[in-house]
């Protein structure tokens, strides 16, 4: 057993006497790198990993996300150079050992080839055998480098498993990732809480501002409503006063037209009386003409009787002709004088009656014209005053309409009612214009003496239109047409 250990030790230890530079070199390289690697694994600590984490992650180390890779990728990223070297060093040492073996075998084969070449040339056989024996003696040592590489490989793997730096680094990365995730969750939660708090504060400020604005708007609207109600009340009072003036002027117009109607009625009565006088004069003339015709008839009968008597008794007639002729001529003369006197009296009476009738008609026409002119002047004055009030009312209504446009819906309804009232006043003006036209027709009928029927029709038309006008004026001023204003 001891001999076996000695042989194993002799095989594993490089040949120092005589020194073998190749073995010594490979031995130092293999075990030096193995020792350096084992020593470097002592730097696989969380502090170095933290430093590599900071260096790899940069200044924004906390801004981790899934795009940075998996935990294994992050574990490989924070590994130190010694850990990375420890991962590849066992395989490299194994390859270096194999390289030494192949180099030694190659050199031994070259040496054997040289010996065999010399032996084929007829050289010393003993020397050749000695060289071959020495080559065969050193041939086993060529596998030392491979053994050293395998030994270093096993040593490094065992040491790595003992240190367990991979699992420790992976656990550290998992813990670090968890802490980063927890920190980011806490930051996100805090940010959401801060954002919610800011939103709540903003909502509170907005609510306070809304309350202030609502209170200001309510106060402003209340003031505007009060001022608008006051304006509407004043406008209502003005309109009522103007409508009262219109009603008063309408009453005056009605009184003037009534006086005009009374004057026209008086003129009509005078004309009727004159016509009656003319009719009586015509009757007297007819009676005088009838009496004249009867006298002429009697004269003709007497003449026929005289001529008959003259025919039967010419002599007697001629004898008594002078006397009878004288008597007849006296009678005829007397009757003709009476008839002429009656005719003259009738003609004089007719002339006087016609003169009186014409004078009465003239006076009636002049009185009617004066009354009509007075009524027309009063009507024109009333119309002008009414137009002035209507223009004032229209201006006031337009102003109120402009003020009411931005107001409440009830104020808009008031504007519509005022528009209806303006339409009613416009219709009243049209009625007044129609009445003026009818009065002009009356004046024209009086001037042209067109007849009693046209005059009565015109007077009745005027009376009806004035009655409609007077009836509408109170209705226009009644509260039923002013619901919006009273509101």
Short mmCIF file of C-alpha atoms in Angstrom, two decimals:
data_model
loop_
_atom_site.label_atom_id
_atom_site.label_comp_id
_atom_site.label_asym_id
_atom_site.label_seq_id
_atom_site.Cartn_x
_atom_site.Cartn_y
_atom_site.Cartn_z
CA UNK A 1 0.00 0.00 0.00
CA UNK A 2 2.79 2.33 0.93
CA UNK A 3 4.56 1.46 -2.27
CA UNK A 4 1.40 2.25 -4.18
CA UNK A 5 1.19 5.62 -2.51
CA UNK A 6 4.84 6.25 -3.30
CA UNK A 7 4.27 5.37 -6.91
CA UNK A 8 1.17 7.58 -7.02
CA UNK A 9 3.10 10.42 -5.44
CA UNK A 10 5.99 9.91 -7.84
CA UNK A 11 3.51 10.00 -10.73
CA UNK A 12 1.67 13.11 -9.58
CA UNK A 13 4.76 15.14 -8.59
CA UNK A 14 6.67 16.63 -11.51
CA UNK A 15 10.18 15.37 -12.17
CA UNK A 16 12.70 17.70 -10.57
CA UNK A 17 15.85 15.61 -10.95
CA UNK A 18 16.71 15.74 -13.66
CA UNK A 19 14.35 18.63 -14.10
CA UNK A 20 11.64 18.40 -16.72
CA UNK A 21 10.76 21.99 -17.71
CA UNK A 22 7.64 20.93 -19.57
CA UNK A 23 6.21 19.07 -16.58
CA UNK A 24 7.20 21.79 -14.14
CA UNK A 25 5.66 24.46 -16.38
CA UNK A 26 2.36 22.69 -16.85
CA UNK A 27 2.22 21.82 -13.14
CA UNK A 28 2.76 25.42 -12.11
CA UNK A 29 0.26 26.71 -14.69
CA UNK A 30 -2.49 24.25 -13.81
CA UNK A 31 -2.25 24.44 -10.04
CA UNK A 32 -1.40 28.16 -10.04
CA UNK A 33 -4.60 28.95 -11.97
CA UNK A 34 -6.55 26.61 -9.71
CA UNK A 35 -5.19 28.35 -6.60
CA UNK A 36 -5.90 31.78 -8.09
CA UNK A 37 -9.43 30.75 -8.92
CA UNK A 38 -10.08 29.35 -5.45
CA UNK A 39 -8.70 32.49 -3.89
CA UNK A 40 -10.85 34.67 -6.19
CA UNK A 41 -14.03 32.94 -5.08
CA UNK A 42 -13.58 34.58 -1.71
CA UNK A 43 -14.73 37.83 -3.39
CA UNK A 44 -18.15 36.34 -4.16
CA UNK A 45 -19.82 38.47 -1.46
CA UNK A 46 -23.06 40.55 -1.42
CA UNK A 47 -21.00 43.75 -1.24
CA UNK A 48 -19.31 42.98 -4.57
CA UNK A 49 -22.63 41.90 -6.04
CA UNK A 50 -24.19 45.18 -4.84
CA UNK A 51 -21.34 47.13 -6.43
CA UNK A 52 -21.79 45.23 -9.69
CA UNK A 53 -25.56 45.79 -9.45
CA UNK A 54 -25.04 49.51 -9.16
CA UNK A 55 -22.52 49.52 -11.96
CA UNK A 56 -24.73 47.43 -14.25
CA UNK A 57 -28.00 49.18 -13.35
CA UNK A 58 -26.56 52.67 -13.49
CA UNK A 59 -27.90 55.67 -11.55
CA UNK A 60 -31.53 54.54 -12.07
CA UNK A 61 -31.07 51.27 -10.24
CA UNK A 62 -34.52 51.45 -8.76
CA UNK A 63 -36.24 51.67 -12.14
CA UNK A 64 -36.41 47.91 -12.65
CA UNK A 65 -38.89 46.31 -15.00
CA UNK A 66 -39.59 42.96 -16.67
CA UNK A 67 -37.62 44.12 -19.73
CA UNK A 68 -34.41 43.88 -17.68
CA UNK A 69 -34.57 40.10 -17.92
CA UNK A 70 -35.20 37.16 -15.64
CA UNK A 71 -33.63 36.54 -12.25
CA UNK A 72 -31.01 34.24 -13.82
CA UNK A 73 -30.05 36.98 -16.27
CA UNK A 74 -29.70 39.49 -13.44
CA UNK A 75 -27.71 36.93 -11.39
CA UNK A 76 -25.30 36.45 -14.29
CA UNK A 77 -25.09 40.23 -14.72
CA UNK A 78 -23.98 40.92 -11.11
CA UNK A 79 -21.42 38.05 -10.97
CA UNK A 80 -17.79 39.10 -10.30
CA UNK A 81 -14.95 38.36 -12.70
CA UNK A 82 -13.59 35.69 -10.34
CA UNK A 83 -16.96 33.94 -10.34
CA UNK A 84 -17.12 34.05 -14.10
CA UNK A 85 -13.52 32.78 -14.21
CA UNK A 86 -14.39 29.99 -11.76
CA UNK A 87 -17.18 28.94 -14.10
CA UNK A 88 -14.81 28.45 -17.06
CA UNK A 89 -11.53 27.61 -15.28
CA UNK A 90 -12.16 23.86 -14.64
CA UNK A 91 -12.71 23.21 -18.29
CA UNK A 92 -9.72 25.32 -19.25
CA UNK A 93 -7.47 23.46 -16.82
CA UNK A 94 -8.72 20.15 -18.17
CA UNK A 95 -7.92 21.31 -21.69
CA UNK A 96 -4.47 22.54 -20.57
CA UNK A 97 -3.75 19.11 -19.04
CA UNK A 98 -4.79 17.36 -22.22
CA UNK A 99 -2.68 19.83 -24.16
CA UNK A 100 0.39 18.93 -22.05
CA UNK A 101 -0.30 15.24 -22.60
CA UNK A 102 -0.58 15.60 -26.33
CA UNK A 103 2.53 17.79 -26.46
CA UNK A 104 4.52 15.22 -24.44
CA UNK A 105 3.25 12.33 -26.57
CA UNK A 106 4.06 14.21 -29.71
CA UNK A 107 7.58 14.97 -28.57
CA UNK A 108 8.07 11.31 -27.52
CA UNK A 109 6.88 10.07 -30.88
CA UNK A 110 9.22 12.47 -32.63
CA UNK A 111 12.09 11.18 -30.51
CA UNK A 112 11.14 7.56 -31.22
CA UNK A 113 11.05 8.32 -34.90
CA UNK A 114 14.53 9.81 -34.70
CA UNK A 115 15.88 6.75 -32.83
CA UNK A 116 14.36 4.39 -35.32
CA UNK A 117 15.80 6.42 -38.14
CA UNK A 118 19.25 6.22 -36.65
CA UNK A 119 18.82 2.45 -36.08
CA UNK A 120 17.91 1.89 -39.71
CA UNK A 121 21.19 3.52 -40.71
CA UNK A 122 23.20 0.74 -39.07
CA UNK A 123 24.01 2.54 -35.86
CA UNK A 124 24.80 1.10 -32.44
CA UNK A 125 21.95 -1.18 -31.38
CA UNK A 126 22.75 -0.93 -27.67
CA UNK A 127 22.59 2.83 -27.79
CA UNK A 128 19.36 2.67 -29.72
CA UNK A 129 17.84 0.30 -27.14
CA UNK A 130 19.01 2.56 -24.34
CA UNK A 131 17.40 5.54 -25.98
CA UNK A 132 14.20 3.60 -26.55
CA UNK A 133 14.18 2.44 -22.92
CA UNK A 134 14.66 5.99 -21.66
CA UNK A 135 11.87 7.16 -24.01
CA UNK A 136 9.54 4.40 -22.78
CA UNK A 137 10.48 5.25 -19.20
CA UNK A 138 9.37 8.83 -19.71
CA UNK A 139 6.34 7.95 -21.85
CA UNK A 140 4.11 7.38 -18.80
CA UNK A 141 5.03 10.76 -17.41
CA UNK A 142 3.44 12.41 -20.46
CA UNK A 143 0.00 11.67 -18.95
CA UNK A 144 0.84 13.63 -15.79
CA UNK A 145 -0.45 16.92 -17.27
CA UNK A 146 -3.79 15.31 -18.08
CA UNK A 147 -3.94 13.95 -14.56
CA UNK A 148 -3.08 17.38 -13.17
CA UNK A 149 -5.79 18.98 -15.33
CA UNK A 150 -8.39 16.44 -14.22
CA UNK A 151 -7.30 16.87 -10.60
CA UNK A 152 -7.54 20.68 -10.84
CA UNK A 153 -10.95 20.30 -12.52
CA UNK A 154 -12.20 18.15 -9.65
CA UNK A 155 -10.69 20.44 -7.04
CA UNK A 156 -12.33 23.55 -8.54
CA UNK A 157 -15.68 21.86 -8.95
CA UNK A 158 -15.57 20.60 -5.38
CA UNK A 159 -14.55 24.01 -4.08
CA UNK A 160 -17.29 25.72 -6.11
CA UNK A 161 -19.87 23.33 -4.73
CA UNK A 162 -18.52 23.99 -1.28
CA UNK A 163 -18.74 27.76 -1.71
CA UNK A 164 -22.16 27.47 -3.50
CA UNK A 165 -21.71 31.01 -4.81
CA UNK A 166 -24.17 30.50 -7.69
CA UNK A 167 -27.09 29.72 -5.41
CA UNK A 168 -26.09 32.42 -2.95
CA UNK A 169 -25.89 35.01 -5.77
CA UNK A 170 -29.23 33.83 -7.17
CA UNK A 171 -30.83 34.05 -3.72
CA UNK A 172 -29.34 37.52 -3.27
CA UNK A 173 -30.75 38.59 -6.66
CA UNK A 174 -34.17 37.18 -5.77
CA UNK A 175 -34.13 39.02 -2.44
CA UNK A 176 -32.89 42.19 -4.13
CA UNK A 177 -35.55 41.91 -6.83
CA UNK A 178 -38.19 41.35 -4.18
CA UNK A 179 -36.99 44.36 -2.21
CA UNK A 180 -36.94 46.46 -5.38
CA UNK A 181 -40.42 45.27 -6.33
CA UNK A 182 -41.66 45.94 -2.80
CA UNK A 183 -40.01 49.36 -2.85
CA UNK A 184 -41.56 50.17 -6.21
CA UNK A 185 -44.92 48.93 -4.97
CA UNK A 186 -44.57 51.09 -1.88
CA UNK A 187 -43.54 54.06 -4.03
CA UNK A 188 -46.43 53.43 -6.42
CA UNK A 189 -48.82 53.09 -3.48
CA UNK A 190 -47.45 56.26 -1.91
CA UNK A 191 -47.69 58.04 -5.27
CA UNK A 192 -51.28 56.89 -5.67
CA UNK A 193 -52.07 57.99 -2.14
CA UNK A 194 -50.44 61.36 -2.76
CA UNK A 195 -52.27 61.65 -6.09
CA UNK A 196 -55.56 60.73 -4.42
CA UNK A 197 -54.87 63.27 -1.69
CA UNK A 198 -54.11 65.94 -4.31
CA UNK A 199 -57.27 64.96 -6.21
CA UNK A 200 -59.31 65.19 -3.00
CA UNK A 201 -57.77 68.59 -2.26
CA UNK A 202 -58.45 69.73 -5.83
CA UNK A 203 -62.04 68.48 -5.61
CA UNK A 204 -62.47 70.28 -2.29
CA UNK A 205 -61.06 73.48 -3.77
CA UNK A 206 -63.28 73.03 -6.81
CA UNK A 207 -66.32 72.50 -4.59
CA UNK A 208 -65.46 75.63 -2.59
CA UNK A 209 -64.97 77.62 -5.79
CA UNK A 210 -68.24 76.26 -7.18
CA UNK A 211 -70.04 77.26 -3.99
CA UNK A 212 -68.58 80.76 -4.17
CA UNK A 213 -69.52 81.07 -7.85
CA UNK A 214 -73.01 79.67 -7.19
CA UNK A 215 -73.54 82.11 -4.32
CA UNK A 216 -72.28 85.00 -6.45
CA UNK A 217 -74.50 83.96 -9.34
CA UNK A 218 -77.50 83.57 -7.03
CA UNK A 219 -76.89 87.03 -5.56
CA UNK A 220 -76.38 88.58 -9.00
CA UNK A 221 -79.46 86.87 -10.43
CA UNK A 222 -81.53 87.95 -7.42
CA UNK A 223 -80.39 91.55 -7.88
CA UNK A 224 -81.01 91.41 -11.61
CA UNK A 225 -84.42 89.84 -11.04
CA UNK A 226 -85.33 92.52 -8.51
CA UNK A 227 -84.19 95.32 -10.84
CA UNK A 228 -86.01 93.68 -13.74
CA UNK A 229 -89.20 93.37 -11.68
CA UNK A 230 -88.88 97.04 -10.74
CA UNK A 231 -88.40 98.01 -14.40
CA UNK A 232 -91.38 95.91 -15.40
CA UNK A 233 -93.47 97.49 -12.66
CA UNK A 234 -92.51 100.97 -13.84
CA UNK A 235 -93.19 99.99 -17.44
CA UNK A 236 -96.53 98.55 -16.39
CA UNK A 237 -97.44 101.78 -14.62
CA UNK A 238 -96.40 103.83 -17.67
CA UNK A 239 -98.40 101.61 -19.98
CA UNK A 240 -101.46 101.79 -17.72
CA UNK A 241 -101.16 105.60 -17.62
CA UNK A 242 -100.78 105.75 -21.40
CA UNK A 243 -103.74 103.42 -21.88
CA UNK A 244 -105.78 105.61 -19.56
CA UNK A 245 -104.80 108.63 -21.65
CA UNK A 246 -105.83 106.70 -24.75
CA UNK A 247 -109.17 105.82 -23.14
CA UNK A 248 -109.70 109.48 -22.15
CA UNK A 249 -108.87 110.66 -25.66
CA UNK A 250 -111.13 107.97 -27.08
CA UNK A 251 -113.92 109.26 -24.84
CA UNK A 252 -113.27 112.79 -26.07
CA UNK A 253 -113.32 111.51 -29.64
CA UNK A 254 -116.62 109.76 -28.97
CA UNK A 255 -118.08 112.97 -27.49
CA UNK A 256 -116.89 114.95 -30.52
CA UNK A 257 -118.39 112.40 -32.88
CA UNK A 258 -121.64 112.41 -30.88
CA UNK A 259 -121.81 116.19 -31.18
CA UNK A 260 -121.05 115.81 -34.86
CA UNK A 261 -123.87 113.27 -35.16
CA UNK A 262 -126.22 115.63 -33.32
CA UNK A 263 -125.25 118.46 -35.71
CA UNK A 264 -125.77 116.22 -38.69
CA UNK A 265 -129.14 115.15 -37.25
CA UNK A 266 -130.14 118.84 -36.88
CA UNK A 267 -129.04 119.52 -40.43
CA UNK A 268 -131.06 116.55 -41.56
CA UNK A 269 -134.14 117.86 -39.73
CA UNK A 270 -133.70 121.31 -41.31
CA UNK A 271 -133.35 119.74 -44.74
CA UNK A 272 -136.49 117.70 -44.05
CA UNK A 273 -138.41 120.83 -43.03
CA UNK A 274 -137.21 122.63 -46.18
CA UNK A 275 -138.32 119.68 -48.26
CA UNK A 276 -141.74 119.78 -46.60
CA UNK A 277 -142.00 123.50 -47.43
CA UNK A 278 -141.06 122.82 -51.02
CA UNK A 279 -143.68 120.06 -51.16
CA UNK A 280 -146.40 122.42 -49.82
CA UNK A 281 -145.38 125.09 -52.38
CA UNK A 282 -145.57 122.50 -55.13
CA UNK A 283 -149.04 121.49 -53.93
CA UNK A 284 -150.19 125.15 -54.00
CA UNK A 285 -148.81 125.49 -57.53
CA UNK A 286 -150.67 122.37 -58.60
CA UNK A 287 -153.93 123.70 -57.10
CA UNK A 288 -153.52 127.05 -58.93
CA UNK A 289 -152.82 125.25 -62.19
CA UNK A 290 -155.92 123.10 -61.71
CA UNK A 291 -158.11 126.20 -61.12
CA UNK A 292 -156.60 127.83 -64.23
CA UNK A 293 -157.43 124.77 -66.29
CA UNK A 294 -161.03 124.79 -65.00
CA UNK A 295 -161.44 128.48 -65.88
CA UNK A 296 -160.07 127.87 -69.37
CA UNK A 297 -162.51 124.95 -69.73
CA UNK A 298 -165.46 127.07 -68.69
CA UNK A 299 -164.31 129.75 -71.15
CA UNK A 300 -164.16 127.24 -73.94
CA UNK A 301 -167.64 125.91 -73.10
CA UNK A 302 -169.06 129.42 -73.03
CA UNK A 303 -167.51 130.19 -76.39
CA UNK A 304 -169.00 127.03 -77.85
CA UNK A 305 -172.39 127.96 -76.44
CA UNK A 306 -172.15 131.49 -77.83
CA UNK A 307 -171.16 130.27 -81.25
CA UNK A 308 -174.08 127.84 -81.19
CA UNK A 309 -176.51 130.53 -80.28
CA UNK A 310 -175.02 132.73 -83.00
CA UNK A 311 -175.51 129.93 -85.48
CA UNK A 312 -179.17 129.37 -84.57
CA UNK A 313 -180.05 132.87 -83.93
CA UNK A 314 -177.52 135.05 -85.71
CA UNK A 315 -179.70 137.97 -85.68
CA UNK A 316 -180.48 137.81 -82.02
CA UNK A 317 -176.95 137.09 -81.33
CA UNK A 318 -175.67 139.93 -83.36
CA UNK A 319 -178.17 142.10 -81.64
CA UNK A 320 -177.26 140.98 -78.22
CA UNK A 321 -173.62 140.25 -79.11
CA UNK A 322 -172.24 143.44 -77.84
CA UNK A 323 -173.98 143.13 -74.50
CA UNK A 324 -173.19 139.47 -74.04
CA UNK A 325 -169.68 139.89 -75.35
CA UNK A 326 -169.12 142.68 -72.93
CA UNK A 327 -170.55 140.63 -70.07
CA UNK A 328 -168.55 137.57 -71.06
CA UNK A 329 -165.40 139.60 -71.45
CA UNK A 330 -166.00 141.10 -68.03
CA UNK A 331 -166.44 137.64 -66.54
CA UNK A 332 -163.41 136.28 -68.39
CA UNK A 333 -161.40 139.29 -67.42
CA UNK A 334 -162.45 138.92 -63.80
CA UNK A 335 -161.73 135.17 -63.73
CA UNK A 336 -158.44 135.62 -65.59
CA UNK A 337 -157.48 138.31 -63.13
CA UNK A 338 -158.33 136.07 -60.20
CA UNK A 339 -156.43 133.16 -61.81
CA UNK A 340 -153.44 135.34 -62.55
CA UNK A 341 -153.54 136.68 -59.00
CA UNK A 342 -153.69 133.12 -57.65
CA UNK A 343 -150.84 132.04 -59.93
CA UNK A 344 -148.77 135.08 -58.93
CA UNK A 345 -149.46 134.41 -55.25
CA UNK A 346 -148.55 130.73 -55.66
CA UNK A 347 -145.40 131.58 -57.57
CA UNK A 348 -144.36 134.18 -55.00
CA UNK A 349 -145.09 131.76 -52.17
CA UNK A 350 -143.16 129.00 -53.98
CA UNK A 351 -140.25 131.37 -54.55
CA UNK A 352 -140.28 132.41 -50.90
CA UNK A 353 -140.46 128.78 -49.78
CA UNK A 354 -137.66 127.79 -52.17
CA UNK A 355 -135.54 130.70 -50.94
CA UNK A 356 -136.20 129.76 -47.32
CA UNK A 357 -135.51 126.10 -48.07
CA UNK A 358 -132.27 126.86 -49.88
CA UNK A 359 -131.23 129.22 -47.10
CA UNK A 360 -132.02 126.54 -44.50
CA UNK A 361 -130.13 123.93 -46.51
CA UNK A 362 -127.21 126.34 -46.87
CA UNK A 363 -127.22 127.11 -43.13
CA UNK A 364 -127.47 123.40 -42.32
CA UNK A 365 -124.62 122.57 -44.68
CA UNK A 366 -122.48 125.37 -43.23
CA UNK A 367 -123.29 124.22 -39.68
CA UNK A 368 -122.56 120.61 -40.62
CA UNK A 369 -119.30 121.64 -42.28
CA UNK A 370 -118.30 123.64 -39.21
CA UNK A 371 -119.21 120.75 -36.91
CA UNK A 372 -117.42 118.28 -39.20
CA UNK A 373 -114.35 120.51 -39.38
CA UNK A 374 -114.37 120.84 -35.59
CA UNK A 375 -114.78 117.08 -35.16
CA UNK A 376 -112.13 116.38 -37.79
CA UNK A 377 -109.71 118.81 -36.09
CA UNK A 378 -110.40 117.16 -32.74
CA UNK A 379 -109.95 113.76 -34.38
CA UNK A 380 -106.64 114.81 -35.93
CA UNK A 381 -105.45 116.12 -32.56
CA UNK A 382 -106.50 112.86 -30.93
CA UNK A 383 -104.80 110.83 -33.66
CA UNK A 384 -101.56 112.83 -33.33
CA UNK A 385 -101.59 112.45 -29.54
CA UNK A 386 -102.36 108.76 -29.91
CA UNK A 387 -99.50 108.34 -32.42
CA UNK A 388 -97.11 110.10 -30.02
CA UNK A 389 -98.18 107.80 -27.17
CA UNK A 390 -97.95 104.77 -29.42
CA UNK A 391 -94.43 105.72 -30.56
CA UNK A 392 -93.44 106.23 -26.92
CA UNK A 393 -95.00 102.89 -26.05
CA UNK A 394 -93.24 101.20 -29.00
CA UNK A 395 -89.88 102.65 -27.89
CA UNK A 396 -90.51 101.50 -24.34
CA UNK A 397 -91.56 98.05 -25.53
CA UNK A 398 -88.41 97.74 -27.70
CA UNK A 399 -86.26 98.79 -24.77
CA UNK A 400 -88.01 96.34 -22.49
CA UNK A 401 -87.64 93.64 -25.14
CA UNK A 402 -83.86 94.27 -25.26
CA UNK A 403 -83.61 94.10 -21.46
CA UNK A 404 -85.87 91.09 -21.23
CA UNK A 405 -83.93 89.03 -23.86
CA UNK A 406 -81.33 87.82 -21.34
CA UNK A 407 -83.86 87.39 -18.50
CA UNK A 408 -86.13 84.66 -17.25
CA UNK A 409 -88.74 82.80 -19.29
CA UNK A 410 -91.59 84.62 -17.56
CA UNK A 411 -90.09 87.93 -18.66
CA UNK A 412 -89.99 86.60 -22.24
CA UNK A 413 -93.69 85.78 -21.89
CA UNK A 414 -94.26 89.38 -20.74
CA UNK A 415 -92.52 90.62 -23.88
CA UNK A 416 -94.83 88.47 -25.98
CA UNK A 417 -97.88 89.89 -24.17
CA UNK A 418 -96.60 93.41 -24.81
CA UNK A 419 -96.20 92.47 -28.50
CA UNK A 420 -99.84 91.32 -28.54
CA UNK A 421 -100.85 94.61 -26.90
CA UNK A 422 -98.92 96.52 -29.58
CA UNK A 423 -100.79 94.50 -32.23
CA UNK A 424 -104.10 95.41 -30.57
CA UNK A 425 -103.09 99.09 -30.53
CA UNK A 426 -102.11 98.79 -34.22
CA UNK A 427 -105.56 97.39 -34.98
CA UNK A 428 -107.04 100.31 -33.00
CA UNK A 429 -105.08 102.73 -35.17
CA UNK A 430 -106.40 101.00 -38.28
CA UNK A 431 -109.94 101.42 -36.91
CA UNK A 432 -109.26 105.10 -36.25
CA UNK A 433 -107.92 105.53 -39.80
CA UNK A 434 -111.06 103.84 -41.12
CA UNK A 435 -113.18 106.22 -39.01
CA UNK A 436 -111.27 109.19 -40.42
CA UNK A 437 -111.93 107.91 -43.94
CA UNK A 438 -115.62 107.56 -43.15
CA UNK A 439 -115.73 111.10 -41.74
CA UNK A 440 -114.13 112.40 -44.93
CA UNK A 441 -116.81 110.57 -46.89
CA UNK A 442 -119.45 112.30 -44.72
CA UNK A 443 -117.90 115.68 -45.44
CA UNK A 444 -117.84 114.89 -49.15
CA UNK A 445 -121.49 113.73 -49.03
CA UNK A 446 -122.48 116.95 -47.25
CA UNK A 447 -120.60 119.10 -49.75
CA UNK A 448 -122.06 117.32 -52.78
CA UNK A 449 -125.57 116.87 -51.21
CA UNK A 450 -125.48 113.24 -52.26
CA UNK A 451 -128.62 112.31 -50.32
CA UNK A 452 -129.90 111.37 -46.88
CA UNK A 453 -129.28 107.61 -47.26
CA UNK A 454 -125.51 107.96 -47.82
CA UNK A 455 -125.28 110.45 -44.96
CA UNK A 456 -127.11 108.15 -42.52
CA UNK A 457 -125.01 105.14 -43.61
CA UNK A 458 -121.76 107.09 -43.09
CA UNK A 459 -122.90 108.36 -39.68
CA UNK A 460 -123.87 104.83 -38.58
CA UNK A 461 -120.49 103.46 -39.81
CA UNK A 462 -118.65 106.16 -37.84
CA UNK A 463 -120.72 105.45 -34.74
CA UNK A 464 -120.06 101.68 -34.99
CA UNK A 465 -116.30 102.09 -35.52
CA UNK A 466 -115.98 104.56 -32.67
CA UNK A 467 -117.92 102.17 -30.42
CA UNK A 468 -115.54 99.33 -31.38
CA UNK A 469 -112.56 101.60 -30.71
CA UNK A 470 -113.88 102.65 -27.31
CA UNK A 471 -114.69 99.04 -26.47
CA UNK A 472 -111.20 97.79 -27.39
CA UNK A 473 -109.30 100.47 -25.49
CA UNK A 474 -110.45 99.26 -22.04
CA UNK A 475 -109.83 95.64 -23.06
CA UNK A 476 -106.26 96.48 -24.09
CA UNK A 477 -105.72 98.06 -20.67
CA UNK A 478 -107.44 95.26 -18.72
CA UNK A 479 -105.33 92.94 -16.44
CA UNK A 480 -106.19 89.91 -18.58
CA UNK A 481 -103.89 91.23 -21.32
CA UNK A 482 -101.08 91.91 -18.83
CA UNK A 483 -100.37 88.65 -17.04
CA UNK A 484 -96.65 88.85 -17.60
CA UNK A 485 -96.43 92.43 -16.37
CA UNK A 486 -98.40 91.75 -13.21
CA UNK A 487 -96.15 88.75 -12.63
#
